[in-house]
Short mmCIF file of C-alpha atoms in Angstrom, two decimals:
data_model
loop_
_atom_site.label_atom_id
_atom_site.label_comp_id
_atom_site.label_asym_id
_atom_site.label_seq_id
_atom_site.Cartn_x
_atom_site.Cartn_y
_atom_site.Cartn_z
CA MET A 1 20.10 -10.06 -12.83
CA THR A 2 21.72 -10.59 -10.02
CA ASN A 3 22.55 -14.18 -10.86
CA LEU A 4 24.14 -12.72 -14.00
CA ILE A 5 26.31 -10.50 -12.08
CA THR A 6 27.49 -13.09 -9.62
CA ILE A 7 28.58 -15.30 -12.18
CA THR A 8 30.30 -12.99 -14.09
CA LEU A 9 32.55 -11.73 -11.10
CA GLN A 10 33.47 -15.56 -10.48
CA HIS A 11 34.85 -15.72 -14.17
CA MET A 12 36.87 -12.85 -13.98
CA ASN A 13 40.49 -13.03 -13.11
CA SER A 14 42.01 -11.05 -10.28
CA HIS A 15 43.57 -8.36 -12.50
CA THR A 16 40.34 -7.85 -13.94
CA LYS A 17 38.42 -7.54 -10.89
CA GLY A 18 41.01 -5.22 -9.39
CA VAL A 19 40.89 -2.74 -12.25
CA LEU A 20 37.29 -2.52 -12.07
CA ILE A 21 37.25 -1.92 -8.22
CA ALA A 22 39.81 0.93 -8.83
CA ALA A 23 37.88 2.36 -11.60
CA LEU A 24 34.76 2.31 -9.42
CA GLY A 25 36.57 3.85 -6.48
CA ALA A 26 38.01 6.66 -8.81
CA THR A 27 34.39 7.54 -10.40
CA LEU A 28 32.78 7.63 -6.94
CA ILE A 29 35.55 9.90 -5.60
CA SER A 30 35.25 12.39 -8.56
CA LEU A 31 31.70 12.94 -7.39
CA ASP A 32 32.91 14.54 -4.35
CA PHE A 33 33.33 17.60 -6.12
CA ILE A 34 29.82 17.86 -7.50
CA PHE A 35 28.13 17.14 -4.31
CA ILE A 36 30.37 19.83 -2.41
CA ARG A 37 29.20 22.47 -4.84
CA PHE A 38 25.83 21.46 -4.68
CA SER A 39 25.61 21.20 -0.93
CA GLY A 40 24.57 24.63 -0.75
CA VAL A 41 26.38 25.70 2.48
CA SER A 42 29.52 27.01 3.30
CA GLY A 43 33.06 24.83 3.35
CA PHE A 44 32.59 24.46 7.44
CA ASP A 45 29.26 22.92 6.97
CA THR A 46 29.89 20.93 4.02
CA ALA A 47 32.80 19.56 6.21
CA PHE A 48 30.90 18.79 9.06
CA LEU A 49 27.99 16.85 7.36
CA PHE A 50 30.87 14.84 5.19
CA GLY A 51 32.66 13.92 8.52
CA LEU A 52 29.20 13.13 10.62
CA PHE A 53 28.12 10.64 7.67
CA SER A 54 31.38 9.13 6.79
CA THR A 55 31.87 7.90 10.47
CA ILE A 56 28.11 6.41 10.66
CA SER A 57 29.16 4.51 7.33
CA MET A 58 32.73 3.58 8.32
CA ALA A 59 31.63 2.54 11.66
CA ALA A 60 28.43 0.39 10.53
CA TYR A 61 30.82 -1.11 7.53
CA ILE A 62 33.49 -2.25 10.16
CA GLN A 63 30.93 -3.69 12.69
CA PHE A 64 28.24 -5.20 10.81
CA ILE A 65 29.85 -6.17 6.88
CA ALA A 66 33.54 -6.42 8.07
CA LYS A 67 32.67 -8.21 11.43
CA ASP A 68 35.57 -6.86 13.26
CA ASN A 69 35.26 -5.20 16.49
CA LEU A 70 35.33 -1.37 16.18
CA LYS A 71 36.87 -0.77 19.80
CA GLU A 72 39.65 -3.46 18.72
CA VAL A 73 40.24 -1.67 15.60
CA ILE A 74 41.26 1.51 16.89
CA LYS A 75 43.16 0.02 19.82
CA THR A 76 44.94 -1.95 17.31
CA GLY A 77 45.71 1.20 15.14
CA GLY A 78 47.04 3.11 18.24
CA PHE A 79 48.82 6.51 17.46
CA PRO A 80 49.40 5.97 13.82
CA LEU A 81 45.61 5.21 13.20
CA LEU A 82 45.21 8.83 14.83
CA GLY A 83 47.93 10.63 13.07
CA SER A 84 46.16 8.79 9.67
CA ALA A 85 42.87 10.51 10.63
CA PHE A 86 44.10 13.82 11.26
CA LEU A 87 45.82 13.93 7.81
CA MET A 88 42.39 12.72 6.62
CA LEU A 89 41.00 15.79 8.13
CA VAL A 90 43.74 18.06 6.67
CA GLY A 91 43.16 16.63 3.43
CA VAL A 92 39.50 16.59 3.04
CA THR A 93 38.74 19.78 4.62
CA SER A 94 41.37 21.32 2.25
CA LEU A 95 39.48 19.58 -0.69
CA ILE A 96 36.36 21.44 0.61
CA PHE A 97 37.60 24.56 0.80
CA ALA A 98 39.46 24.44 -2.68
CA THR A 99 36.53 23.13 -4.31
CA LYS A 100 34.35 26.00 -3.34
CA ASN A 101 37.24 28.49 -4.06
CA THR A 102 38.63 27.61 -7.54
CA SER A 103 37.79 25.64 -10.54
CA ILE A 104 37.19 21.78 -9.98
CA ALA A 105 39.73 20.93 -12.96
CA ASP A 106 42.69 22.63 -10.77
CA VAL A 107 41.93 20.82 -7.84
CA ALA A 108 41.47 17.35 -9.28
CA VAL A 109 44.89 17.98 -11.19
CA ILE A 110 46.67 18.78 -7.97
CA PHE A 111 45.27 16.31 -6.20
CA SER A 112 46.56 13.77 -8.92
CA ALA A 113 49.68 14.57 -7.97
CA ALA A 114 49.51 12.80 -4.54
CA PRO A 115 51.59 9.63 -5.86
CA ALA A 116 54.66 11.70 -6.73
CA ILE A 117 54.50 13.68 -3.75
CA ALA A 118 54.42 10.42 -1.44
CA ALA A 119 57.10 9.40 -3.12
CA LEU A 120 59.18 12.40 -2.02
CA PHE A 121 58.08 11.80 1.57
CA THR A 122 58.83 8.27 1.87
CA TRP A 123 62.34 9.34 0.94
CA VAL A 124 62.33 12.00 3.30
CA PHE A 125 60.87 10.48 6.14
CA LEU A 126 61.42 6.56 5.56
CA ARG A 127 64.84 6.89 3.73
CA GLU A 128 63.51 4.52 0.99
CA THR A 129 65.87 4.35 -1.76
CA THR A 130 64.62 6.76 -4.46
CA LYS A 131 65.51 5.95 -8.13
CA ALA A 132 66.13 8.53 -10.93
CA SER A 133 63.02 8.13 -12.75
CA THR A 134 61.06 8.84 -9.47
CA TRP A 135 63.19 12.26 -8.99
CA ILE A 136 62.32 12.70 -12.62
CA ALA A 137 58.77 12.08 -12.05
CA ILE A 138 58.69 14.26 -8.81
CA VAL A 139 60.44 17.32 -10.89
CA ALA A 140 57.91 17.18 -13.57
CA VAL A 141 54.97 16.97 -11.57
CA MET A 142 56.07 19.90 -9.43
CA ALA A 143 56.70 21.70 -12.68
CA GLY A 144 52.92 20.80 -13.79
CA ILE A 145 51.61 22.12 -10.47
CA GLY A 146 53.45 25.18 -10.98
CA ILE A 147 51.90 25.53 -14.30
CA VAL A 148 48.38 25.25 -13.02
CA VAL A 149 48.86 27.55 -9.94
CA SER A 150 50.25 30.06 -12.14
CA GLY A 151 47.15 30.55 -13.75
CA SER A 152 45.28 31.47 -10.36
CA PHE A 153 47.14 34.44 -9.97
CA GLN A 154 44.86 36.09 -12.84
CA ALA A 155 42.06 34.52 -12.30
CA GLY A 156 41.78 35.38 -8.34
CA GLN A 157 41.69 31.46 -7.58
CA LEU A 158 44.86 31.46 -5.36
CA PHE A 159 43.41 31.04 -2.17
CA GLY A 160 41.87 27.62 -3.74
CA ASN A 161 44.91 26.60 -5.20
CA ALA A 162 46.79 26.85 -1.98
CA MET A 163 44.22 25.12 -0.35
CA ALA A 164 44.64 22.12 -3.08
CA ILE A 165 48.33 22.21 -2.35
CA ILE A 166 47.85 21.85 1.51
CA GLY A 167 45.12 18.83 0.95
CA VAL A 168 47.44 17.14 -1.73
CA THR A 169 50.35 17.35 1.00
CA GLY A 170 48.12 15.90 3.78
CA VAL A 171 47.03 12.87 1.47
CA ALA A 172 50.44 12.17 0.43
CA LEU A 173 51.82 11.95 4.01
CA ASN A 174 49.00 9.94 4.74
CA TYR A 175 50.23 7.62 1.90
CA THR A 176 53.47 7.38 3.68
CA LEU A 177 52.47 7.20 7.35
CA VAL A 178 50.19 3.86 6.50
CA ARG A 179 53.00 2.40 4.22
CA LYS A 180 55.45 2.59 7.45
CA TYR A 181 52.27 1.22 9.71
CA LYS A 182 50.79 -1.49 7.43
CA HIS A 183 48.70 -2.73 10.15
CA VAL A 184 46.63 0.13 10.40
CA SER A 185 43.21 -0.43 9.28
CA ARG A 186 42.62 1.89 6.47
CA ILE A 187 38.64 1.68 7.08
CA GLY A 188 39.38 2.59 10.75
CA ALA A 189 41.33 5.45 9.48
CA ILE A 190 38.55 7.10 7.35
CA GLY A 191 35.92 6.53 10.16
CA MET A 192 38.19 8.18 12.42
CA GLY A 193 39.04 10.95 10.32
CA GLY A 194 35.39 11.58 9.49
CA PHE A 195 34.85 11.84 13.39
CA LEU A 196 37.80 13.85 13.74
CA ILE A 197 36.31 16.44 10.81
CA ALA A 198 33.00 16.26 12.60
CA ILE A 199 34.35 17.13 15.98
CA VAL A 200 36.26 20.10 15.03
CA MET A 201 33.55 21.58 12.13
CA VAL A 202 30.62 21.31 14.74
CA PHE A 203 31.91 24.29 16.44
CA LEU A 204 32.11 26.36 13.21
CA ALA A 205 28.91 24.76 11.50
CA HIS A 206 25.50 26.11 11.32
CA TRP A 207 24.01 23.01 11.41
CA SER A 208 20.49 23.92 12.68
CA SER A 209 19.82 25.84 9.41
CA TYR A 210 20.17 23.05 6.79
CA THR A 211 17.76 22.20 4.20
CA MET A 212 16.45 18.79 3.46
CA GLN A 213 18.38 19.21 0.09
CA THR A 214 21.90 19.57 1.94
CA TRP A 215 20.85 16.82 4.24
CA LEU A 216 20.26 14.54 0.96
CA ILE A 217 23.16 15.47 -0.78
CA MET A 218 25.70 15.39 1.92
CA GLY A 219 24.28 12.19 2.88
CA VAL A 220 24.82 10.48 -0.35
CA MET A 221 28.31 12.03 -0.49
CA GLY A 222 29.26 11.13 3.30
CA LEU A 223 27.73 7.72 3.53
CA PHE A 224 28.36 6.36 0.20
CA SER A 225 30.50 7.99 -2.42
CA GLY A 226 33.12 9.52 -0.50
CA PRO A 227 34.24 6.78 1.86
CA PHE A 228 33.20 3.96 -0.15
CA GLY A 229 35.10 5.37 -2.96
CA ARG A 230 38.15 5.30 -0.84
CA VAL A 231 37.55 2.19 0.36
CA PHE A 232 37.47 0.55 -2.89
CA THR A 233 40.82 2.10 -4.00
CA LEU A 234 42.12 0.54 -1.13
CA SER A 235 40.56 -2.60 -1.68
CA ALA A 236 41.81 -2.82 -5.07
CA THR A 237 45.35 -3.50 -4.13
CA ARG A 238 44.54 -6.93 -3.10
CA TYR A 239 44.23 -7.83 -6.60
CA ILE A 240 46.59 -5.29 -8.70
CA THR A 241 49.92 -3.45 -7.60
CA PRO A 242 49.85 0.02 -6.26
CA SER A 243 51.39 1.25 -9.62
CA GLU A 244 48.44 -0.08 -11.43
CA VAL A 245 46.09 1.32 -9.09
CA GLY A 246 47.79 4.79 -9.46
CA ILE A 247 46.99 4.46 -13.04
CA VAL A 248 43.60 3.45 -12.66
CA ILE A 249 42.95 5.99 -10.33
CA MET A 250 44.04 9.00 -13.07
CA LEU A 251 40.19 8.48 -14.22
CA GLU A 252 39.36 10.51 -11.27
CA ALA A 253 41.20 13.68 -13.01
CA VAL A 254 39.54 13.06 -16.34
CA LEU A 255 36.18 12.71 -14.96
CA ALA A 256 35.99 15.51 -12.22
CA PRO A 257 36.43 18.22 -15.23
CA LEU A 258 34.04 16.49 -17.34
CA TRP A 259 31.31 16.44 -14.40
CA ALA A 260 32.04 20.23 -13.76
CA TYR A 261 31.53 21.02 -17.55
CA LEU A 262 28.02 18.58 -17.50
CA PHE A 263 27.03 20.31 -14.48
CA PHE A 264 28.25 23.59 -14.20
CA SER A 265 29.54 24.39 -17.79
CA GLU A 266 33.11 25.23 -16.42
CA ILE A 267 35.50 25.01 -18.84
CA PRO A 268 39.15 24.26 -17.32
CA PRO A 269 41.79 27.03 -17.94
CA VAL A 270 44.41 26.37 -20.66
CA LEU A 271 47.03 26.69 -18.04
CA THR A 272 45.24 23.72 -16.09
CA ILE A 273 45.00 21.70 -19.36
CA ILE A 274 48.55 21.95 -19.88
CA GLY A 275 49.76 21.45 -16.32
CA GLY A 276 47.20 18.77 -16.18
CA THR A 277 48.63 17.13 -19.00
CA ILE A 278 51.75 17.28 -17.69
CA ILE A 279 51.10 15.56 -14.56
CA VAL A 280 48.78 12.69 -15.50
CA VAL A 281 51.06 11.74 -18.14
CA THR A 282 54.15 11.73 -15.76
CA ILE A 283 52.21 9.26 -13.17
CA ILE A 284 51.18 7.12 -15.94
CA ILE A 285 54.76 6.77 -17.15
CA TYR A 286 55.90 6.46 -13.71
CA SER A 287 53.22 3.85 -12.65
CA LEU A 288 54.02 1.73 -16.17
CA ALA A 289 57.42 1.81 -14.93
CA GLY A 290 56.51 0.49 -11.49
CA MET A 291 54.20 -2.49 -12.87
CA LYS A 292 57.35 -3.61 -15.32
CA LYS A 293 59.58 -3.42 -12.40
CA SER A 294 57.03 -5.84 -10.46
#
C-alpha cells in the first residue's frame, strides 16, 4: 500500500499535488469546529489547549522534520513573526468563541471572506494597486457578511457573529503582514501564535479540571488537524497559485456546515445560506480571474 501511494504521488504533476494538498488542508481545518464543540470546556480552556498542543507540534516539526534551528527561525522572523503570532492569537481565539456562541455555518461563511478582506488591507496598508474587479469582490463579500449577520439579531447569535468578524479581520491582517514580510516562517508563526495563546489563556483556564476526553479531543486538534491544516494550505502555494489555493480552501466553507449537520443536526439559517452563497461564488469568481491573469 505504501509503495502504491509513493508511486502515485511521483506520477502526479505539480498542479494535481497542489490541489490535493490544499484540499487536505481545508478538510483538516474544517474539523476545528467539531473539535471545539466536542471539547466540553469553556472558550478560554479550549484556546489554552489548542495553543499548548500547537506549540508542541510546530516546534517538533521545525526541529525534527524541517530540520531547521528553532532559535534561528524565531530570530530571523523578528518582530514581523511576533506580529503574525499575535494576529493568530486574535484569529484563533475569536474563532473558538464564535463557534461556541453561534452556528458553525455562520462562522465558516464569515471566515471564508478572508481573501477579499485581505485584498482591502493590502490596498490600505501596502498601497498595492487594486483593480475594479477586486473592489467589486470586496463589496459583494461585505454584502454577504451583512446578510449573514442580519440573521443573528433574531437568533440571538450577535456575539458569536461579532467574534467571527473580529477573527476574520485578524486572519486577513495576517495574510497582509506575511505578504509584506515574505521571509517570515509560516510554520514558525503558527507555533509562536500557539505559544502566545497558551501563555495568555493559562491565566483564564481551569486546566486542572479537564477530563481525559477533553485532553484527547484537543490533543488531536492542537497537535494535528489545526496546525497541520494551516501548514498544508500554505505549502500548496509551492505548486499552485494563491488564487487557485483560494478556490480549493472554499471546501472548508462547504464541509464545516456538513459536519455540523451530521454531528449536531445543525441546519444553517436561510440568511446564512443566502449570504454564504454570495461570498463563496464571489471568492471563486475572483480567484478564477486571478488565475487567468497569472
